[in-house]
Coordinates of N, CA and C in Angstrom, one line a residue:
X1 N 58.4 41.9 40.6 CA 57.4 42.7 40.0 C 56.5 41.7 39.2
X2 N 55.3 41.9 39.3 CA 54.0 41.0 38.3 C 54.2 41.7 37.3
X3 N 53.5 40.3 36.7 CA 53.1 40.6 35.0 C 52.7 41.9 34.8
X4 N 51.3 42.0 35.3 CA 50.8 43.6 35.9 C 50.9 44.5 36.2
X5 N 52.4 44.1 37.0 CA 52.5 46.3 37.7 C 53.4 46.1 36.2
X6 N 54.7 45.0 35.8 CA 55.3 45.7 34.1 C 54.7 45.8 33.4
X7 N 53.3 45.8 33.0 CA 52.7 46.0 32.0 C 52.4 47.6 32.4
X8 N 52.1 48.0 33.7 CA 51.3 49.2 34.1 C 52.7 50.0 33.9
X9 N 53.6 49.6 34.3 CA 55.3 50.1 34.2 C 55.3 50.4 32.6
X10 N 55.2 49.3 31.3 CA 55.4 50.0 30.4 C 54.4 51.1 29.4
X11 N 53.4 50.7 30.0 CA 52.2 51.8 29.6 C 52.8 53.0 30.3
X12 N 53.1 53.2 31.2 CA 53.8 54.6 32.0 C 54.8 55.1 31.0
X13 N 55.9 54.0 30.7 CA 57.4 54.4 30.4 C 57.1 55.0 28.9
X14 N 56.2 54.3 28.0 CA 55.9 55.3 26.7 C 55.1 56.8 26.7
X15 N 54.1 56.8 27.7 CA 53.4 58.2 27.9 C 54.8 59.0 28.7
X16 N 55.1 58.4 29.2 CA 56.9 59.5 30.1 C 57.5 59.7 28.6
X17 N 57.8 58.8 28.3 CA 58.7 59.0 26.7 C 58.6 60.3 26.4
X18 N 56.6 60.0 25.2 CA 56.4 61.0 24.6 C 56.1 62.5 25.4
X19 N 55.7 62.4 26.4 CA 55.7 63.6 27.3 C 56.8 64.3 27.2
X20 N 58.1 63.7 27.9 CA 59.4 64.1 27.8 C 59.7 64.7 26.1
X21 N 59.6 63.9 25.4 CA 60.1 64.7 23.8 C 59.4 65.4 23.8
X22 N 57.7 65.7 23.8 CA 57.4 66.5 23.3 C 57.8 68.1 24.2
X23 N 57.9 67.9 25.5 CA 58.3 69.3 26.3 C 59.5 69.5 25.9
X24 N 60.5 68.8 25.1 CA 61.7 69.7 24.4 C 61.5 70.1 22.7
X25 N 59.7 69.5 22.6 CA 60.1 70.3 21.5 C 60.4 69.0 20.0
X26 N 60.8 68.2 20.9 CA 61.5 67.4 19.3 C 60.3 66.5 19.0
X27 N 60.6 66.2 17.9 CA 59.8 65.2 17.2 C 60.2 63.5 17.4
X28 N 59.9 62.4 17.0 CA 60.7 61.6 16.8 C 61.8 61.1 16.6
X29 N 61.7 61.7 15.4 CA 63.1 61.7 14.4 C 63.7 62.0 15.2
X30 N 64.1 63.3 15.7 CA 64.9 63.6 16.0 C 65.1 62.9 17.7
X31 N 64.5 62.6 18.3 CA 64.7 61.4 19.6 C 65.4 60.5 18.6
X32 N 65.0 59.8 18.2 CA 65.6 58.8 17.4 C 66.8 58.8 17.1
X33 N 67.3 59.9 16.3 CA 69.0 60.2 15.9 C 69.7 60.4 17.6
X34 N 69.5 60.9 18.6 CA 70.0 61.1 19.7 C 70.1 60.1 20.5
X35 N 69.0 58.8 20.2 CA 69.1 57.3 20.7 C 70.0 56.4 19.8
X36 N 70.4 56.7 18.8 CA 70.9 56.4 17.4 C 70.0 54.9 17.1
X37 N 68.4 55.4 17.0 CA 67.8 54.2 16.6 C 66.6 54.8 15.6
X38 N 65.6 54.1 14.6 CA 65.0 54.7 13.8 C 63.4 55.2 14.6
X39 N 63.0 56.0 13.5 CA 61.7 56.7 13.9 C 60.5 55.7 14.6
X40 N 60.4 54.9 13.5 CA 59.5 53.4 14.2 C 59.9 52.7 15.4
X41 N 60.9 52.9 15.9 CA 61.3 52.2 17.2 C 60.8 53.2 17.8
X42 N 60.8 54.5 17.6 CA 60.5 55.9 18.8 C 59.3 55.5 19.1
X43 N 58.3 55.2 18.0 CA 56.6 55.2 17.9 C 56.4 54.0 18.7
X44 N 57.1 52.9 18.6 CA 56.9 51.7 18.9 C 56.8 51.5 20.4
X45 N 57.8 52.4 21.2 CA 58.2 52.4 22.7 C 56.9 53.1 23.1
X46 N 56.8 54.4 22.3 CA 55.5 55.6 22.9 C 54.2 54.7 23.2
X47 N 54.2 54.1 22.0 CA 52.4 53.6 22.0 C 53.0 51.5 22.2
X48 N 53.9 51.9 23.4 CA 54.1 50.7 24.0 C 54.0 49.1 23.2
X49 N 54.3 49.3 22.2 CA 54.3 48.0 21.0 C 55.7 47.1 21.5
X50 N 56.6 48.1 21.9 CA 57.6 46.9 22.1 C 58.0 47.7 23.4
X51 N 58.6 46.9 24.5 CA 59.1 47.1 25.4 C 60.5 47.9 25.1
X52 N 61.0 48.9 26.2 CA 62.2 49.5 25.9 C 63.1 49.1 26.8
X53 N 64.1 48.5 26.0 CA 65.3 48.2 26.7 C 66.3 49.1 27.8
X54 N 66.8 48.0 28.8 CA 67.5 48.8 29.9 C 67.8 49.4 29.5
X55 N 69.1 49.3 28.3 CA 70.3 50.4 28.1 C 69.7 51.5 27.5
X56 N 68.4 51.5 26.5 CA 67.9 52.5 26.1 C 67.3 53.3 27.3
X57 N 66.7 52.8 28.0 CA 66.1 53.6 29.4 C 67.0 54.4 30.2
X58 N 68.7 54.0 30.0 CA 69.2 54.6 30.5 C 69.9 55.7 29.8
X59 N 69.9 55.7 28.4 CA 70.4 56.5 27.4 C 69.1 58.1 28.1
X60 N 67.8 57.2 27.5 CA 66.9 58.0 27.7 C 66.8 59.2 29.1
X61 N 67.0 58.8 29.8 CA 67.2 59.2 31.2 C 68.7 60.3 31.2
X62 N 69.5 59.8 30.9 CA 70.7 60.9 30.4 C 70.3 62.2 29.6
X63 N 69.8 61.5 28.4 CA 69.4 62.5 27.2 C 68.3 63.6 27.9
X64 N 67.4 63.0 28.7 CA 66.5 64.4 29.4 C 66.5 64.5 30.6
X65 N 68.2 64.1 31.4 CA 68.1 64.5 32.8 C 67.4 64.8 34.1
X66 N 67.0 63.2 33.9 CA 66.1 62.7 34.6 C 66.4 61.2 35.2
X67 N 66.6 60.9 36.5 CA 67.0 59.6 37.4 C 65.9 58.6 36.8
X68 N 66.8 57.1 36.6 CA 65.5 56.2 36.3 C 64.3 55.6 37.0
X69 N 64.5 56.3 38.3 CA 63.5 56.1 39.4 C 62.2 57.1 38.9
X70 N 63.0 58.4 38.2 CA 61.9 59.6 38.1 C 61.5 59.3 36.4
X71 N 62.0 58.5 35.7 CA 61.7 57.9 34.3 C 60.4 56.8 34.6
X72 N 60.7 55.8 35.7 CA 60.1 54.7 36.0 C 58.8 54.8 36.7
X73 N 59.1 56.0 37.5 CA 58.3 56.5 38.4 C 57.7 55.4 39.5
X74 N 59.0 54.7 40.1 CA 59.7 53.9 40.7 C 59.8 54.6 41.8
X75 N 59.5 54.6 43.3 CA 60.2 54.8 44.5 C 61.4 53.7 44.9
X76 N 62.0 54.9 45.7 CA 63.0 53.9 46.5 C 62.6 52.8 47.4
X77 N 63.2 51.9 47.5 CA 62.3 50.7 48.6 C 62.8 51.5 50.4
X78 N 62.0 50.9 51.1 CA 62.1 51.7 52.4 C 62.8 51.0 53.4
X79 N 63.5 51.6 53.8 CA 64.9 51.1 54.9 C 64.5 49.9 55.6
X80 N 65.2 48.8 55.5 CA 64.9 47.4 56.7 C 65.1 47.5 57.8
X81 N 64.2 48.0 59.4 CA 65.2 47.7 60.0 C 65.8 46.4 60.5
X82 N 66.5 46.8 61.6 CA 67.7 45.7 62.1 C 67.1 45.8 63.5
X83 N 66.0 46.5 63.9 CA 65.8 46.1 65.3 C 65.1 44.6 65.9
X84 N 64.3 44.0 64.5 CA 63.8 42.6 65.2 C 64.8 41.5 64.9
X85 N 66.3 42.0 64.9 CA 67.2 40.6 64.4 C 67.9 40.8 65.9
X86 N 68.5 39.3 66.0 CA 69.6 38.8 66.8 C 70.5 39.4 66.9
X87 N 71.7 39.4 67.8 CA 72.8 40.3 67.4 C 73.9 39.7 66.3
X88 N 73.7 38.2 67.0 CA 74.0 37.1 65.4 C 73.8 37.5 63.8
X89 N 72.8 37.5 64.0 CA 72.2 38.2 63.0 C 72.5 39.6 62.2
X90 N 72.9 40.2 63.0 CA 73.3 41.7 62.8 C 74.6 41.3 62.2
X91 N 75.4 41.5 63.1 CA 77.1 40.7 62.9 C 76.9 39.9 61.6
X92 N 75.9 38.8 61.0 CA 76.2 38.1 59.8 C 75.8 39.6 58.7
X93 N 75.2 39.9 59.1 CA 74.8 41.4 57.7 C 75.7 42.1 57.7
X94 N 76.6 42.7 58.5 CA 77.6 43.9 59.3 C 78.4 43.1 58.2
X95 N 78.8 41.7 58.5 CA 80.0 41.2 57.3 C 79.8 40.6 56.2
X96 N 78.7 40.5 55.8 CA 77.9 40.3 54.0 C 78.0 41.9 53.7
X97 N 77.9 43.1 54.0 CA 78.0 44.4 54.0 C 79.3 44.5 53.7
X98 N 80.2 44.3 55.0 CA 81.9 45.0 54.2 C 82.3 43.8 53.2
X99 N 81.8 42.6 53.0 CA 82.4 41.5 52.4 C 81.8 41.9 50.2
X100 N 80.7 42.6 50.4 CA 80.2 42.8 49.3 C 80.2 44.4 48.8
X101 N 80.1 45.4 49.4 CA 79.9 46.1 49.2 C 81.0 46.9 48.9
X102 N 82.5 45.8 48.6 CA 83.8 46.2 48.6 C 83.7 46.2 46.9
X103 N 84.0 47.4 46.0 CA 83.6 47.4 44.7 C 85.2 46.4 44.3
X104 N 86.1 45.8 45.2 CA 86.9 45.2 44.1 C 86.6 43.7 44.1
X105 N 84.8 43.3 44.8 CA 84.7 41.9 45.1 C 84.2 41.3 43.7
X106 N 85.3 39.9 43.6 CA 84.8 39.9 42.0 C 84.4 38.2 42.6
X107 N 83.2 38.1 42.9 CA 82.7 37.0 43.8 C 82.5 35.6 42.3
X108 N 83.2 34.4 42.2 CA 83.0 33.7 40.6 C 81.4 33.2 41.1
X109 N 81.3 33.0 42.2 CA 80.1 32.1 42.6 C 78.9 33.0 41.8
X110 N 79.1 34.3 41.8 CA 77.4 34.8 42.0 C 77.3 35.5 40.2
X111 N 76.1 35.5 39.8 CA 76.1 36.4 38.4 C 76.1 37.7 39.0
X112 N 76.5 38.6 37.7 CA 76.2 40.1 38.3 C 75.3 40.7 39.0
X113 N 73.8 40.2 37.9 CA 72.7 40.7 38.8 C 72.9 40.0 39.8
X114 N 73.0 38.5 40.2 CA 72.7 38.5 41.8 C 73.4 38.8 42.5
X115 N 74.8 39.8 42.4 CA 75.7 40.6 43.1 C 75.2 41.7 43.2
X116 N 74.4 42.1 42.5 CA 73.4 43.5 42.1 C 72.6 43.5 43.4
X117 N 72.0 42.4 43.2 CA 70.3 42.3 44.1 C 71.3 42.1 45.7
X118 N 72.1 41.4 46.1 CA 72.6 41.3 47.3 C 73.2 42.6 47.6
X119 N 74.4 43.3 47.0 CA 74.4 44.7 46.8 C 73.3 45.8 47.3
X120 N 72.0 45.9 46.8 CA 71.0 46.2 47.0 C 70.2 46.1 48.3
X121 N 70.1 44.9 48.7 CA 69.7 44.1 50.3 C 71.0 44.8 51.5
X122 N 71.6 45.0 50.5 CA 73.1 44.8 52.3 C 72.7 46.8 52.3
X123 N 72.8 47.3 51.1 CA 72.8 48.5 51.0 C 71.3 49.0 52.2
X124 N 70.7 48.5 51.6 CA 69.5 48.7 52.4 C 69.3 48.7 54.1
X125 N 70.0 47.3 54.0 CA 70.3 46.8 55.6 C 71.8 48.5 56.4
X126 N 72.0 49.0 55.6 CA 73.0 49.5 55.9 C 72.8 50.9 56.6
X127 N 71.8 51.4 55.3 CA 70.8 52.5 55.9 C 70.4 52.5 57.0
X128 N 69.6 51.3 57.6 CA 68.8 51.6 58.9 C 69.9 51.6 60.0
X129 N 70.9 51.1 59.8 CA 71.6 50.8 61.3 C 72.3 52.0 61.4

């Protein structure tokens, strides 16, 4: 993602905010005590002064039952397919697929996220076939 679309992403994510609080009604404060964070951080996210952290995004998304795709207003990425690969090729994805996508693979080589993002790719490649 550019500088750009996050910037256009967090100008989104504070108007979703306050839209969301205000259709339940609450005020800040009271967002605030249910994020267990203060009233100035609430204002701060709304009118996009500070960026809102993952885990808050995901608190947020719990608290008004709503997916972070439909918080982010984020689409799903769209299926790869596998029709312009080799069958070599297929076969090496087919076993990066059962080799990763095994939740007890505790791989030391890779950090989480980049177990995340490959996770993500194989998942993708998995769909279309």
């Amino acid at each position: 993602m550019t500088r750009e679309e996050c910037t256009i992403v967090e100008h989104y994510l504070g108007q979703k905010l306050k839209q969301l609080r205000k259709s339940r009604g609450w005020s800040q404060k009271a967002l605030a005590k249910k994020l267990n964070k203060g009233t100035s951080t609430i204002s701060d996210y709304e009118t996009e002064a500070h960026a809102i952290p993952l885990d808050v995004l995901i608190s947020i998304a719990a608290i008004f039952g709503v997916s972070l795709n439909e918080l982010t207003n984020l689409k799903e990425p769209d299926a790869i397919s596998l029709k312009d690969l080799t069958p070599f090729q297929v076969e090496t994805l087919v076993a990066l697929r059962n080799e990763f996508l095994s939740p007890t693979n505790q791989s030391s080589n890779l950090s989480a996220q980049q177990m995340q993002i490959l996770h993500d790719i194989i998942k993708l490649f998995s769909q279309s076939s």
